[in-house]
Tab-separated table of C-alpha atoms and ligand atoms in Angstrom:
chain	number	residue	atom	x	y	z
A	187	MET	CA	-0.272	0.260	0.035
A	188	ASN	CA	1.475	3.499	-0.809
A	189	THR	CA	1.806	6.218	1.997
A	190	PRO	CA	-0.802	8.773	0.478
A	191	ARG	CA	0.684	12.029	-0.322
A	192	GLN	CA	-0.300	15.538	0.926
A	193	PRO	CA	-1.090	17.835	-1.953
A	194	ARG	CA	2.066	20.516	-2.259
A	195	GLU	CA	2.695	24.169	-3.403
A	196	THR	CA	4.659	24.213	-6.388
A	197	ARG	CA	6.581	27.151	-8.052
A	198	SER	CA	6.975	27.341	-11.430
A	199	ALA	CA	10.820	27.357	-12.821
A	200	GLY	CA	10.758	31.285	-13.230
A	201	LEU	CA	12.241	33.589	-16.141
A	202	GLU	CA	14.689	31.433	-18.796
A	203	PRO	CA	17.718	34.571	-19.261
A	204	LEU	CA	16.595	37.463	-21.565
A	205	ALA	CA	18.795	38.788	-24.273
A	206	VAL	CA	17.334	42.409	-23.929
A	207	LEU	CA	14.601	43.794	-22.014
A	208	PRO	CA	11.974	44.848	-24.023
A	209	VAL	CA	10.578	48.374	-22.762
A	210	PHE	CA	8.455	50.688	-24.541
A	211	VAL	CA	9.156	54.379	-24.594
A	212	PRO	CA	5.930	56.773	-24.919
A	213	LEU	CA	7.388	59.639	-27.001
A	214	GLN	CA	4.128	61.923	-27.360
A	215	ASP	CA	5.030	65.370	-27.241
A	216	LYS	CA	8.283	64.824	-25.972
A	217	ARG	CA	11.136	66.801	-27.851
A	218	ALA	CA	13.558	63.789	-29.557
A	219	VAL	CA	16.896	65.203	-31.418
A	220	LEU	CA	18.383	63.414	-34.705
A	221	ALA	CA	21.620	64.415	-36.238
A	222	GLY	CA	23.490	63.619	-39.095
A	223	SER	CA	21.969	62.065	-42.084
A	224	ASN	CA	23.624	58.504	-43.053
A	225	GLY	CA	21.477	56.254	-44.679
A	226	GLY	CA	19.113	54.917	-41.354
A	227	ALA	CA	18.534	58.280	-40.778
A	228	PRO	CA	14.793	59.341	-42.084
A	229	TRP	CA	13.351	56.163	-41.317
A	230	LYS	CA	14.504	57.016	-37.828
A	231	VAL	CA	12.955	60.368	-38.171
A	232	LYS	CA	9.917	58.851	-39.201
A	233	LEU	CA	9.259	56.286	-36.463
A	234	LEU	CA	10.277	59.232	-33.780
A	235	ALA	CA	7.283	61.094	-35.108
A	236	ALA	CA	4.908	58.583	-35.694
A	237	ALA	CA	5.607	58.142	-32.200
A	238	GLY	CA	3.873	61.669	-31.331
A	239	ALA	CA	7.776	63.659	-30.694
A	240	ARG	CA	8.410	67.150	-31.839
A	241	VAL	CA	11.607	66.150	-33.682
A	242	ASP	CA	14.137	68.469	-34.763
A	243	VAL	CA	17.062	67.322	-37.260
A	244	TYR	CA	20.333	68.677	-37.603
A	245	ALA	CA	22.180	67.965	-40.698
A	246	ALA	CA	24.452	70.079	-42.257
A	247	ALA	CA	24.012	68.446	-45.853
A	248	PRO	CA	20.632	66.609	-45.707
A	249	SER	CA	19.986	64.106	-48.422
A	250	GLU	CA	16.757	64.314	-50.203
A	251	GLU	CA	15.186	61.500	-48.747
A	252	LEU	CA	15.818	62.977	-45.565
A	253	ARG	CA	14.653	66.409	-46.434
A	254	GLY	CA	11.601	64.941	-47.814
A	255	VAL	CA	10.493	62.975	-44.583
A	256	SER	CA	8.903	66.114	-43.132
A	257	ASP	CA	6.229	65.795	-45.965
A	258	GLU	CA	4.991	62.273	-44.649
A	259	ILE	CA	4.526	62.968	-41.233
A	260	ALA	CA	0.935	62.298	-39.541
A	261	ALA	CA	1.511	62.376	-35.767
A	262	GLY	CA	4.254	64.603	-34.340
A	263	SER	CA	5.991	67.120	-36.367
A	264	VAL	CA	9.484	67.358	-37.952
A	265	THR	CA	11.726	70.676	-38.347
A	266	LEU	CA	15.071	70.440	-40.362
A	267	HIS	CA	17.715	72.450	-39.106
A	268	GLU	CA	20.216	72.478	-42.431
A	269	ARG	CA	23.614	72.865	-39.859
A	270	ALA	CA	25.691	70.893	-37.804
A	271	TRP	CA	24.197	69.743	-34.038
A	272	THR	CA	25.800	71.901	-31.076
A	273	PRO	CA	25.684	70.101	-27.793
A	274	ASP	CA	22.992	73.264	-26.901
A	275	ASP	CA	20.623	71.799	-29.211
A	276	LEU	CA	20.204	68.717	-26.990
A	277	THR	CA	18.609	70.462	-24.151
A	278	GLY	CA	15.350	69.468	-22.985
A	279	ALA	CA	15.656	65.752	-25.563
A	280	ALA	CA	14.190	62.652	-24.071
A	281	PHE	CA	15.634	61.222	-27.347
A	282	ALA	CA	18.347	61.402	-29.438
A	283	ILE	CA	19.581	59.532	-32.240
A	284	GLY	CA	23.333	59.722	-33.676
A	285	ALA	CA	23.168	59.172	-37.504
A	286	MET	CA	26.217	60.760	-38.353
A	287	GLU	CA	29.338	58.992	-40.920
A	288	ASP	CA	31.758	59.663	-38.624
A	289	GLU	CA	32.292	57.559	-35.636
A	290	ALA	CA	34.200	60.306	-33.186
A	291	GLU	CA	31.826	63.107	-34.312
A	292	CYS	CA	29.132	60.190	-33.001
A	293	VAL	CA	31.039	59.142	-29.719
A	294	ALA	CA	30.666	63.003	-29.113
A	295	PHE	CA	27.039	63.054	-29.785
A	296	VAL	CA	26.418	60.341	-27.582
A	297	ALA	CA	28.270	62.407	-24.939
A	298	ALA	CA	26.341	65.115	-24.971
A	299	ALA	CA	22.914	63.727	-25.044
A	300	ARG	CA	23.464	61.608	-22.247
A	301	ALA	CA	25.042	64.546	-20.352
A	302	ALA	CA	21.571	65.960	-21.481
A	303	GLY	CA	19.379	63.012	-19.936
A	304	ALA	CA	18.021	61.692	-23.186
A	305	ILE	CA	18.072	58.135	-24.033
A	306	VAL	CA	20.588	57.702	-27.040
A	307	ASN	CA	20.424	55.338	-29.900
A	308	ALA	CA	23.445	55.800	-32.901
A	309	VAL	CA	22.429	54.241	-36.144
A	310	ASP	CA	24.472	51.255	-36.943
A	311	ARG	CA	26.976	51.576	-33.815
A	312	PRO	CA	25.042	49.364	-31.459
A	313	HIS	CA	28.414	49.998	-28.995
A	314	LEU	CA	26.927	53.453	-28.459
A	315	CYS	CA	23.653	52.537	-27.616
A	316	ASP	CA	21.888	52.594	-24.589
A	317	VAL	CA	18.288	51.231	-26.495
A	318	LYS	CA	18.049	49.516	-29.512
A	319	PHE	CA	15.101	49.651	-32.212
A	320	GLY	CA	13.733	46.017	-33.116
A	321	ALA	CA	11.062	45.456	-35.902
A	322	ILE	CA	7.882	46.445	-35.297
A	323	VAL	CA	3.917	45.533	-35.610
A	324	ASN	CA	1.524	48.368	-35.242
A	325	ARG	CA	-1.758	48.243	-34.579
A	326	SER	CA	-1.554	51.040	-32.309
A	327	PRO	CA	-2.193	51.695	-29.603
A	328	LEU	CA	-1.538	47.790	-29.653
A	329	VAL	CA	2.203	47.571	-30.742
A	330	VAL	CA	4.681	44.723	-31.112
A	331	GLY	CA	8.160	44.820	-30.614
A	332	ILE	CA	10.523	42.080	-31.998
A	333	SER	CA	14.091	42.127	-31.260
A	334	THR	CA	16.667	38.813	-32.074
A	335	GLU	CA	19.283	41.306	-30.046
A	336	GLY	CA	21.153	41.244	-33.480
A	337	ALA	CA	21.537	37.260	-33.824
A	338	ALA	CA	19.372	37.327	-36.946
A	339	PRO	CA	17.836	40.168	-38.376
A	340	VAL	CA	16.305	38.166	-41.257
A	341	PHE	CA	14.718	35.519	-38.788
A	342	GLY	CA	13.403	38.619	-36.657
A	343	GLN	CA	11.215	40.233	-40.078
A	344	THR	CA	10.010	36.253	-41.061
A	345	VAL	CA	8.811	36.581	-37.336
A	346	ARG	CA	7.459	39.906	-38.089
A	347	ALA	CA	5.707	38.925	-41.071
A	348	ARG	CA	3.783	36.137	-39.127
A	349	ILE	CA	2.946	38.320	-36.767
A	350	GLU	CA	1.859	41.178	-39.261
A	351	ALA	CA	-0.332	38.358	-40.659
A	352	MET	CA	-2.035	37.119	-37.301
A	353	LEU	CA	-3.552	40.369	-36.289
A	354	PRO	CA	-6.006	41.764	-37.931
A	355	ARG	CA	-5.654	45.311	-38.732
A	356	GLY	CA	-8.715	46.175	-36.902
A	357	PHE	CA	-7.432	45.528	-33.877
A	358	LYS	CA	-6.331	48.651	-33.139
A	359	HIS	CA	-9.901	49.784	-33.223
A	360	TRP	CA	-10.716	47.512	-30.254
A	361	VAL	CA	-7.667	48.363	-28.407
A	362	ALA	CA	-8.481	51.945	-28.837
A	363	ALA	CA	-11.753	51.295	-27.527
A	364	ALA	CA	-10.354	49.794	-24.374
A	365	ARG	CA	-8.312	52.626	-23.606
A	366	ASP	CA	-11.140	55.148	-23.967
A	367	TRP	CA	-13.732	52.694	-22.164
A	368	ARG	CA	-11.498	51.705	-19.316
A	369	GLU	CA	-12.632	54.092	-16.451
A	370	THR	CA	-16.301	53.566	-17.149
A	371	VAL	CA	-15.382	50.112	-16.718
A	372	SER	CA	-13.578	50.163	-13.806
A	373	ALA	CA	-16.398	52.467	-12.167
A	374	ARG	CA	-18.972	50.225	-12.866
A	375	PHE	CA	-17.229	47.073	-11.998
A	376	HIS	CA	-15.264	47.520	-8.702
A	377	GLY	CA	-14.072	43.798	-8.023
A	378	PHE	CA	-11.159	42.120	-9.744
A	379	ALA	CA	-13.263	38.819	-10.916
A	380	GLU	CA	-15.839	40.982	-12.306
A	381	ARG	CA	-13.477	43.504	-14.225
A	382	ARG	CA	-11.538	40.305	-15.758
A	383	GLY	CA	-15.225	38.956	-16.835
A	384	PHE	CA	-15.814	42.222	-18.413
A	385	TRP	CA	-12.319	42.192	-20.229
A	386	GLU	CA	-12.590	38.769	-21.429
A	387	ARG	CA	-15.700	39.156	-22.825
A	388	PHE	CA	-14.780	42.170	-24.261
A	389	THR	CA	-11.470	40.485	-25.821
A	390	ASP	CA	-13.905	37.116	-27.163
A	391	ARG	CA	-15.704	39.877	-29.058
A	392	ALA	CA	-13.122	41.501	-30.555
A	393	PHE	CA	-11.674	38.110	-31.816
A	394	ALA	CA	-14.873	37.343	-33.129
A	395	GLU	CA	-15.474	40.464	-35.119
A	396	PRO	CA	-11.806	41.863	-35.311
A	397	GLU	CA	-12.821	44.226	-38.456
A	398	ARG	CA	-15.255	45.709	-37.225
A	399	ALA	CA	-14.931	49.080	-35.111
A	400	PRO	CA	-16.766	48.622	-31.391
A	401	THR	CA	-19.644	50.613	-30.702
A	402	GLN	CA	-21.407	52.146	-27.624
A	403	ALA	CA	-24.164	49.320	-28.182
A	404	ASP	CA	-21.305	46.861	-27.892
A	405	LEU	CA	-19.695	48.642	-24.553
A	406	ASP	CA	-23.741	48.442	-23.145
A	407	ALA	CA	-23.821	45.055	-24.169
A	408	LEU	CA	-20.757	43.656	-22.562
A	409	ILE	CA	-21.349	45.604	-19.634
A	410	GLY	CA	-25.180	43.725	-19.151
A	411	GLN	CA	-23.684	40.068	-19.479
A	412	THR	CA	-20.931	40.809	-17.233
A	413	GLU	CA	-23.693	41.966	-14.297
A	414	ALA	CA	-25.358	39.045	-15.114
A	415	LEU	CA	-22.736	36.696	-14.213
A	416	PRO	CA	-22.530	34.652	-10.907
A	417	LEU	CA	-19.860	35.859	-8.506
A	418	GLY	CA	-17.436	34.061	-6.428
A	419	GLY	CA	-15.197	30.583	-6.772
A	420	ALA	CA	-15.819	28.017	-9.141
A	421	VAL	CA	-14.414	25.123	-10.560
A	422	THR	CA	-13.060	24.259	-14.012
A	423	LEU	CA	-12.051	20.580	-14.848
A	424	VAL	CA	-9.746	21.413	-17.690
A	425	GLY	CA	-8.340	18.248	-20.149
A	426	ALA	CA	-4.429	19.156	-20.618
A	427	GLY	CA	-3.841	16.685	-23.628
A	428	PRO	CA	-1.392	14.315	-23.747
A	429	GLY	CA	1.673	16.563	-23.541
A	430	ASP	CA	2.579	18.442	-26.345
A	431	ALA	CA	1.059	22.150	-25.195
A	432	GLU	CA	-0.157	23.159	-29.063
A	433	LEU	CA	-3.073	20.521	-28.450
A	434	LEU	CA	-4.391	22.579	-25.301
A	435	THR	CA	-7.820	24.056	-26.730
A	436	LEU	CA	-8.792	27.580	-26.580
A	437	LYS	CA	-11.304	27.016	-23.592
A	438	ALA	CA	-8.209	25.244	-21.533
A	439	LEU	CA	-5.979	28.384	-22.496
A	440	ARG	CA	-8.664	30.584	-20.848
A	441	ALA	CA	-9.252	28.542	-18.556
A	442	LEU	CA	-5.388	28.755	-17.490
A	443	ARG	CA	-5.153	32.687	-17.513
A	444	ASN	CA	-8.335	33.022	-15.547
A	445	ALA	CA	-6.897	30.587	-12.660
A	446	ASP	CA	-6.350	31.580	-9.445
A	447	VAL	CA	-5.424	28.001	-7.799
A	448	ILE	CA	-4.155	25.255	-10.401
A	449	LEU	CA	-4.588	21.589	-9.019
A	450	TYR	CA	-2.800	19.259	-11.291
A	451	ASP	CA	-1.316	15.550	-11.553
A	452	ASP	CA	1.656	14.564	-12.110
A	453	LEU	CA	0.996	13.291	-15.805
A	454	VAL	CA	0.286	16.975	-16.666
A	455	ALA	CA	3.609	18.181	-18.582
A	456	PRO	CA	4.961	20.875	-17.271
A	457	GLU	CA	5.169	23.313	-20.247
A	458	ILE	CA	1.326	23.447	-19.866
A	459	LEU	CA	1.680	25.010	-16.712
A	460	ASP	CA	3.716	28.105	-18.626
A	461	TYR	CA	0.091	29.009	-19.960
A	462	ALA	CA	-1.203	29.654	-16.353
A	463	ARG	CA	-1.659	32.873	-15.564
A	464	ARG	CA	1.894	34.006	-13.341
A	465	GLU	CA	-0.108	35.182	-10.203
A	466	ALA	CA	-1.887	31.468	-10.336
A	467	ARG	CA	-0.866	29.516	-7.003
A	468	THR	CA	-0.144	26.116	-8.286
A	469	MET	CA	-0.095	22.650	-6.272
A	470	LEU	CA	0.724	19.319	-7.868
A	471	VAL	CA	-2.136	16.734	-6.353
A	472	GLY	CA	0.207	13.710	-7.222
A	473	LYS	CA	-1.503	10.731	-8.836
A	474	THR	CA	1.088	8.968	-10.923
A	475	GLY	CA	-0.497	5.330	-12.145
A	476	HIS	CA	1.817	3.543	-9.719
A	477	GLY	CA	3.534	5.708	-7.158
A	478	PRO	CA	2.183	7.416	-4.084
A	479	SER	CA	-1.313	9.423	-4.693
A	480	CYS	CA	-3.285	12.170	-2.872
A	481	ARG	CA	-6.150	10.725	-1.407
A	482	GLN	CA	-9.096	11.471	-3.862
A	483	ASP	CA	-11.379	12.986	-0.695
A	484	ASP	CA	-8.408	15.199	0.180
A	485	ILE	CA	-7.503	16.587	-3.184
A	486	ASN	CA	-12.111	17.127	-3.254
A	487	ALA	CA	-12.132	19.045	0.100
A	488	LEU	CA	-9.065	21.298	-1.003
A	489	MET	CA	-11.015	22.124	-4.479
A	490	VAL	CA	-14.095	22.654	-2.875
A	491	SER	CA	-12.207	24.765	0.100
A	492	LEU	CA	-10.551	26.976	-2.445
A	493	ALA	CA	-13.439	27.591	-4.372
A	494	LYS	CA	-15.673	28.556	-1.374
A	495	SER	CA	-13.347	31.110	-0.450
A	496	GLY	CA	-14.236	32.391	-3.599
A	497	LYS	CA	-11.395	31.305	-6.174
A	498	GLN	CA	-11.570	30.498	-9.711
A	499	VAL	CA	-10.149	26.562	-9.374
A	500	VAL	CA	-8.787	24.891	-12.220
A	501	ARG	CA	-8.264	21.367	-11.547
A	502	LEU	CA	-6.097	20.380	-14.638
A	503	LYS	CA	-5.826	16.646	-15.721
A	504	SER	CA	-4.293	14.688	-18.507
A	505	GLY	CA	-5.791	13.992	-21.510
A	506	ASP	CA	-9.340	14.517	-20.953
A	507	PRO	CA	-10.970	14.939	-17.860
A	508	LEU	CA	-13.964	12.456	-18.152
A	509	VAL	CA	-11.539	9.560	-19.366
A	510	PHE	CA	-10.151	7.639	-16.389
A	511	GLY	CA	-9.896	10.766	-14.867
A	512	ARG	CA	-12.230	10.234	-11.557
A	513	ALA	CA	-13.649	12.893	-13.010
A	514	GLY	CA	-16.923	12.019	-11.673
A	515	GLU	CA	-16.236	12.003	-7.901
A	516	GLU	CA	-14.811	15.768	-8.379
A	517	ILE	CA	-17.661	16.785	-9.969
A	518	GLU	CA	-19.789	14.972	-7.411
A	519	ALA	CA	-18.080	17.193	-4.459
A	520	CYS	CA	-18.829	20.131	-6.440
A	521	ARG	CA	-22.231	19.447	-6.872
A	522	GLN	CA	-22.798	18.719	-3.234
A	523	ALA	CA	-20.605	22.103	-2.125
A	524	GLY	CA	-23.257	23.977	-4.238
A	525	ILE	CA	-19.985	24.904	-5.931
A	526	PRO	CA	-20.644	25.805	-9.638
A	527	CYS	CA	-18.224	23.278	-11.840
A	528	ALA	CA	-17.686	23.193	-15.334
A	529	VAL	CA	-15.490	20.632	-17.528
A	530	VAL	CA	-13.183	21.239	-20.486
A	531	PRO	CA	-12.482	18.548	-22.810
A	532	GLY	CA	-8.721	18.124	-24.153
A	533	VAL	CA	-7.065	15.331	-25.938
A	534	THR	CA	-7.185	11.947	-24.812
A	535	ALA	CA	-4.138	9.697	-25.053
A	536	ALA	CA	-5.879	7.624	-27.513
A	537	GLN	CA	-6.246	10.468	-29.318
A	538	GLY	CA	-2.772	11.861	-29.061
A	539	ALA	CA	-1.060	8.499	-29.584
A	540	ALA	CA	-3.114	7.822	-33.270
A	541	ALA	CA	-2.241	11.184	-34.382
A	542	SER	CA	1.404	10.599	-33.511
A	543	ILE	CA	1.638	7.019	-35.483
A	544	GLY	CA	-0.888	8.042	-38.019
A	545	VAL	CA	-3.344	5.453	-37.475
A	546	SER	CA	-6.840	5.403	-37.859
A	547	LEU	CA	-8.380	3.632	-35.048
A	548	THR	CA	-11.592	2.680	-36.716
A	549	HIS	CA	-10.191	1.554	-40.564
A	550	ARG	CA	-13.269	1.107	-42.536
A	551	ASP	CA	-12.079	-2.902	-44.038
A	552	ALA	CA	-10.850	-3.826	-40.322
A	553	ALA	CA	-12.775	-2.226	-37.133
A	554	ARG	CA	-16.355	-2.131	-36.887
A	555	ARG	CA	-15.540	-0.667	-32.872
A	556	LEU	CA	-13.630	1.223	-30.622
A	557	GLN	CA	-13.159	0.655	-27.201
A	558	TYR	CA	-11.666	2.657	-23.945
A	559	VAL	CA	-10.619	-0.079	-21.588
A	560	THR	CA	-8.577	-0.146	-18.135
A	561	GLY	CA	-5.605	-1.992	-17.414
A	562	HIS	CA	-5.900	-2.011	-13.892
A	563	ASP	CA	-8.502	-1.670	-11.057
A	564	ARG	CA	-8.244	0.157	-7.590
A	565	ARG	CA	-6.275	-2.195	-6.505
A	566	GLY	CA	-4.094	-1.703	-9.662
A	567	ALA	CA	-4.670	-5.619	-10.685
A	568	LEU	CA	-6.478	-6.543	-14.013
A	569	PRO	CA	-10.450	-5.839	-13.622
A	570	GLU	CA	-11.604	-8.461	-12.797
A	571	ASP	CA	-15.018	-7.823	-14.709
A	572	LEU	CA	-13.273	-7.164	-18.015
A	573	ASN	CA	-15.477	-8.325	-20.854
A	574	TRP	CA	-13.066	-10.800	-22.646
A	575	GLY	CA	-16.017	-11.772	-25.407
A	576	ALA	CA	-15.532	-7.666	-26.557
A	577	LEU	CA	-11.646	-8.203	-26.184
A	578	ALA	CA	-11.348	-11.125	-28.383
A	579	ASP	CA	-13.519	-9.480	-30.976
A	580	PRO	CA	-11.996	-9.296	-34.322
A	581	SER	CA	-13.227	-6.482	-35.117
A	582	VAL	CA	-12.959	-4.234	-32.131
A	583	THR	CA	-9.948	-1.881	-31.946
A	584	THR	CA	-9.226	-1.803	-28.063
A	585	VAL	CA	-7.040	1.302	-26.507
A	586	VAL	CA	-5.838	-0.095	-22.877
A	587	TYR	CA	-4.968	2.968	-20.642
A	588	MET	CA	-2.857	2.230	-17.566
A	589	PRO	CA	-1.718	-1.045	-19.135
A	590	LYS	CA	2.188	-1.324	-18.028
A	591	ARG	CA	1.774	-3.816	-15.024
A	592	THR	CA	-0.863	-6.072	-16.014
A	593	LEU	CA	0.098	-5.706	-20.457
A	594	ARG	CA	1.236	-9.579	-20.518
A	595	THR	CA	-1.832	-10.794	-18.599
A	596	LEU	CA	-3.922	-9.201	-20.678
A	597	LEU	CA	-2.680	-9.898	-24.054
A	598	GLU	CA	-2.458	-13.545	-23.195
A	599	ARG	CA	-5.824	-13.930	-21.479
A	600	ALA	CA	-7.156	-12.380	-24.940
A	601	VAL	CA	-5.620	-14.777	-27.007
A	602	ARG	CA	-6.876	-17.297	-24.837
A	603	GLU	CA	-10.591	-16.052	-25.344
A	604	GLY	CA	-10.418	-16.009	-28.972
A	605	LEU	CA	-8.123	-12.841	-29.814
A	606	ALA	CA	-5.880	-13.854	-33.062
A	607	PRO	CA	-2.270	-14.011	-31.440
A	608	THR	CA	-1.028	-12.377	-34.825
A	609	THR	CA	-3.229	-9.500	-33.844
A	610	PRO	CA	-1.132	-6.518	-34.433
A	611	ALA	CA	-0.542	-4.336	-31.194
A	612	LEU	CA	1.241	-1.240	-30.250
A	613	VAL	CA	2.579	0.978	-27.000
A	614	THR	CA	2.919	4.349	-27.324
A	615	PHE	CA	5.083	6.279	-24.560
A	616	ASN	CA	5.560	9.574	-23.798
A	617	ALA	CA	2.422	10.060	-26.852
A	618	THR	CA	3.122	13.399	-28.109
A	619	ARG	CA	5.815	14.495	-26.403
A	620	PRO	CA	9.561	14.667	-27.670
A	621	ASN	CA	10.394	11.268	-26.228
A	622	GLN	CA	7.719	9.728	-27.703
A	623	ALA	CA	8.798	6.250	-28.543
A	624	VAL	CA	6.298	3.285	-30.044
A	625	VAL	CA	6.704	-0.389	-29.436
A	626	ARG	CA	5.100	-2.237	-32.398
A	627	GLY	CA	4.220	-5.999	-32.062
A	628	SER	CA	1.017	-8.551	-32.296
A	629	ALA	CA	-0.964	-10.093	-29.297
A	630	ALA	CA	1.928	-12.703	-28.826
A	631	ASP	CA	5.042	-11.077	-28.589
A	632	LEU	CA	4.434	-7.250	-27.810
A	633	ALA	CA	4.779	-7.895	-23.999
A	634	ASP	CA	8.179	-9.668	-24.605
A	635	ARG	CA	9.322	-6.781	-26.780
A	636	ILE	CA	8.121	-4.182	-24.231
A	637	GLU	CA	10.157	-5.859	-21.955
A	638	ALA	CA	13.090	-5.265	-24.238
A	639	ALA	CA	12.558	-2.250	-24.813
A	640	GLY	CA	12.832	-0.864	-21.522
A	641	LEU	CA	10.862	1.952	-21.871
A	642	GLU	CA	9.613	4.552	-19.408
A	643	GLY	CA	6.597	7.266	-19.571
A	644	PRO	CA	2.932	7.036	-19.273
A	645	ALA	CA	2.199	4.386	-22.174
A	646	ILE	CA	-0.910	3.353	-24.266
A	647	LEU	CA	-1.539	0.499	-25.557
A	648	MET	CA	-3.453	-0.454	-29.145
A	649	VAL	CA	-4.753	-3.770	-30.239
A	650	GLY	CA	-6.758	-4.668	-33.324
A	651	GLU	CA	-6.637	-5.377	-37.012
A	652	ALA	CA	-7.179	-1.625	-37.777
A	653	LEU	CA	-3.464	-0.986	-36.637
A	654	GLY	CA	-2.016	-3.051	-39.112
A	655	ARG	CA	-4.411	-1.574	-42.451
A	656	ASP	CA	-2.838	2.115	-42.370
A	657	LYS	CA	-0.750	3.853	-45.269
A	658	VAL	CA	2.023	4.020	-42.849
A	659	ALA	CA	3.168	0.535	-42.811
A	660	LEU	CA	3.728	-0.803	-39.394
A	661	PRO	CA	6.695	-3.271	-39.421
A	662	LEU	CA	5.923	-7.059	-39.060
A	663	PRO	CA	6.351	-8.365	-35.627
A	664	GLU	CA	9.690	-10.054	-36.308
A	665	THR	CA	11.103	-6.922	-37.392
A	666	ALA	CA	12.239	-3.701	-35.002
A	667	ALA	CA	11.300	-4.128	-31.793
A	668	ALA	CA	11.317	-0.544	-31.023
A	669	SER	CA	11.082	2.753	-33.186
A	670	ARG	CA	10.704	5.812	-32.007
B	7	SAH	N1	-7.250	11.308	-18.638
B	7	SAH	C1	-6.522	10.991	-19.325
B	7	SAH	C2	-5.794	9.565	-18.752
B	7	SAH	C3	-5.749	9.095	-17.641
B	7	SAH	S1	-5.206	7.689	-17.022
B	7	SAH	C4	-6.619	10.910	-20.599
B	7	SAH	O1	-7.700	11.139	-21.324
B	7	SAH	O2	-5.287	10.736	-21.533
B	7	SAH	C5	-3.396	7.265	-17.123
B	7	SAH	C6	-2.960	6.829	-18.064
B	7	SAH	O3	-3.333	7.602	-19.244
B	7	SAH	C7	-1.536	6.697	-18.352
B	7	SAH	O4	-1.523	5.529	-17.359
B	7	SAH	C8	-1.203	6.199	-19.673
B	7	SAH	O5	-1.950	4.661	-20.266
B	7	SAH	C9	-2.675	7.308	-20.551
B	7	SAH	N2	-1.658	8.516	-20.972
B	7	SAH	C10	-1.674	9.726	-20.426
B	7	SAH	N3	-0.661	10.889	-20.849
B	7	SAH	C11	0.049	10.030	-21.987
B	7	SAH	C12	1.161	10.233	-22.757
B	7	SAH	N4	1.009	11.080	-23.125
B	7	SAH	N5	1.375	8.839	-23.676
B	7	SAH	C13	0.938	7.602	-23.576
B	7	SAH	N6	-0.448	7.382	-22.458
B	7	SAH	C14	-0.857	8.229	-21.775
């Protein structure tokens, strides 16, 4: 018998090192100075002016392009002074850019600008810069800055293009509306949960209709919906999928972003927790297949008491919560305590494994039925009441969860009950994770192959003729024992 564990608080790994710190500089109505007229100067002037700065440009011999810049300016303003800069020109500058050809002159400019208290950049001279420019995606007031810290400009440009394509142009209207409505919303809703509820609904609407500019009617409707929301704690059972974080649903992401507390199992891949709100408390509540677990009653009690204290609780489970996840007991505990409880489905291990190995579980020439079976009962033994006729059925695909301990006995018994020994069978370890591995064989020899392979991690067994029918050729039982 395992000693039960206690739920324990865990901490996320924290921040990975950052090559640079991205910060955003408001320049509206501030003074900016650019001196020199090298090739990078015109674009920098445009950027400063686009950010609303009053830009003074000092260039004894400005290029044609630099002369033309002021005609293109929508925000801010540009004044061109056709002479060399002097230190006095920097007085009151919030931002200064050196764009001269001569290194010594640029060094002098940077020193003068720093002395005047400006933030300094020097075109093509990273060693003289306090700050550097990145690639930009502009949906103002939504602004995305991208940096590879000089390591890979082309890569950065491609990332920019991807984000550009991903962010609808109309987002600028929605974010502008958010800025304009912020005060009204804060005055209307005082609690954190309500405000958050409002802004979530607002964001949903923006994503649903990104190209439409929001109106007063939207504001009224969103306020109405938010007022209709029940307040207080709740529990959401969320499916984390088999491992690959990209298999999370959008609803699962939303629940993770909203959670005050996340209670998760060992089988939940650690990357998934990176999607949680940073302030969320995370608690490991155990449940490895065979190792010590927290008692289900303790988990239920913890979940309920957190929700009663007003918390948004996410109970994060591997795969789908309603497949071999003891969700029934947790839902019941919430019901009895009068706590609202919702379920967000996830990709179950069987589906993750099938997709990764490219087999159709219901190939129409080979399978009429698909069944999910557990490989162990409450005590960890092969359940005595499995339906052996169904397991021996030649037209079924059987997926066995938690198969490790009882795999040999299960397959031997199925063969005795009439399953053809040649029936294709395979086990997927760590489905959808980077260390996924598949061991293939037949009902007769898979157990030996698994033993020989000596693999670790969560594993799922599949048995059935359909597994031999797919275009992805499965090696015959007598060939490779294990393949990755
Ligand atoms: N609710 C989960 C199942 C929980 S039971 C789901 O829907 O997937 C735990 C069992 O799920 C494990 O013993 C194993 O059989 C299976 N499992 C979970 N994640 C897996 C993975 N990444 N690869 C293979 N099997 C997995």
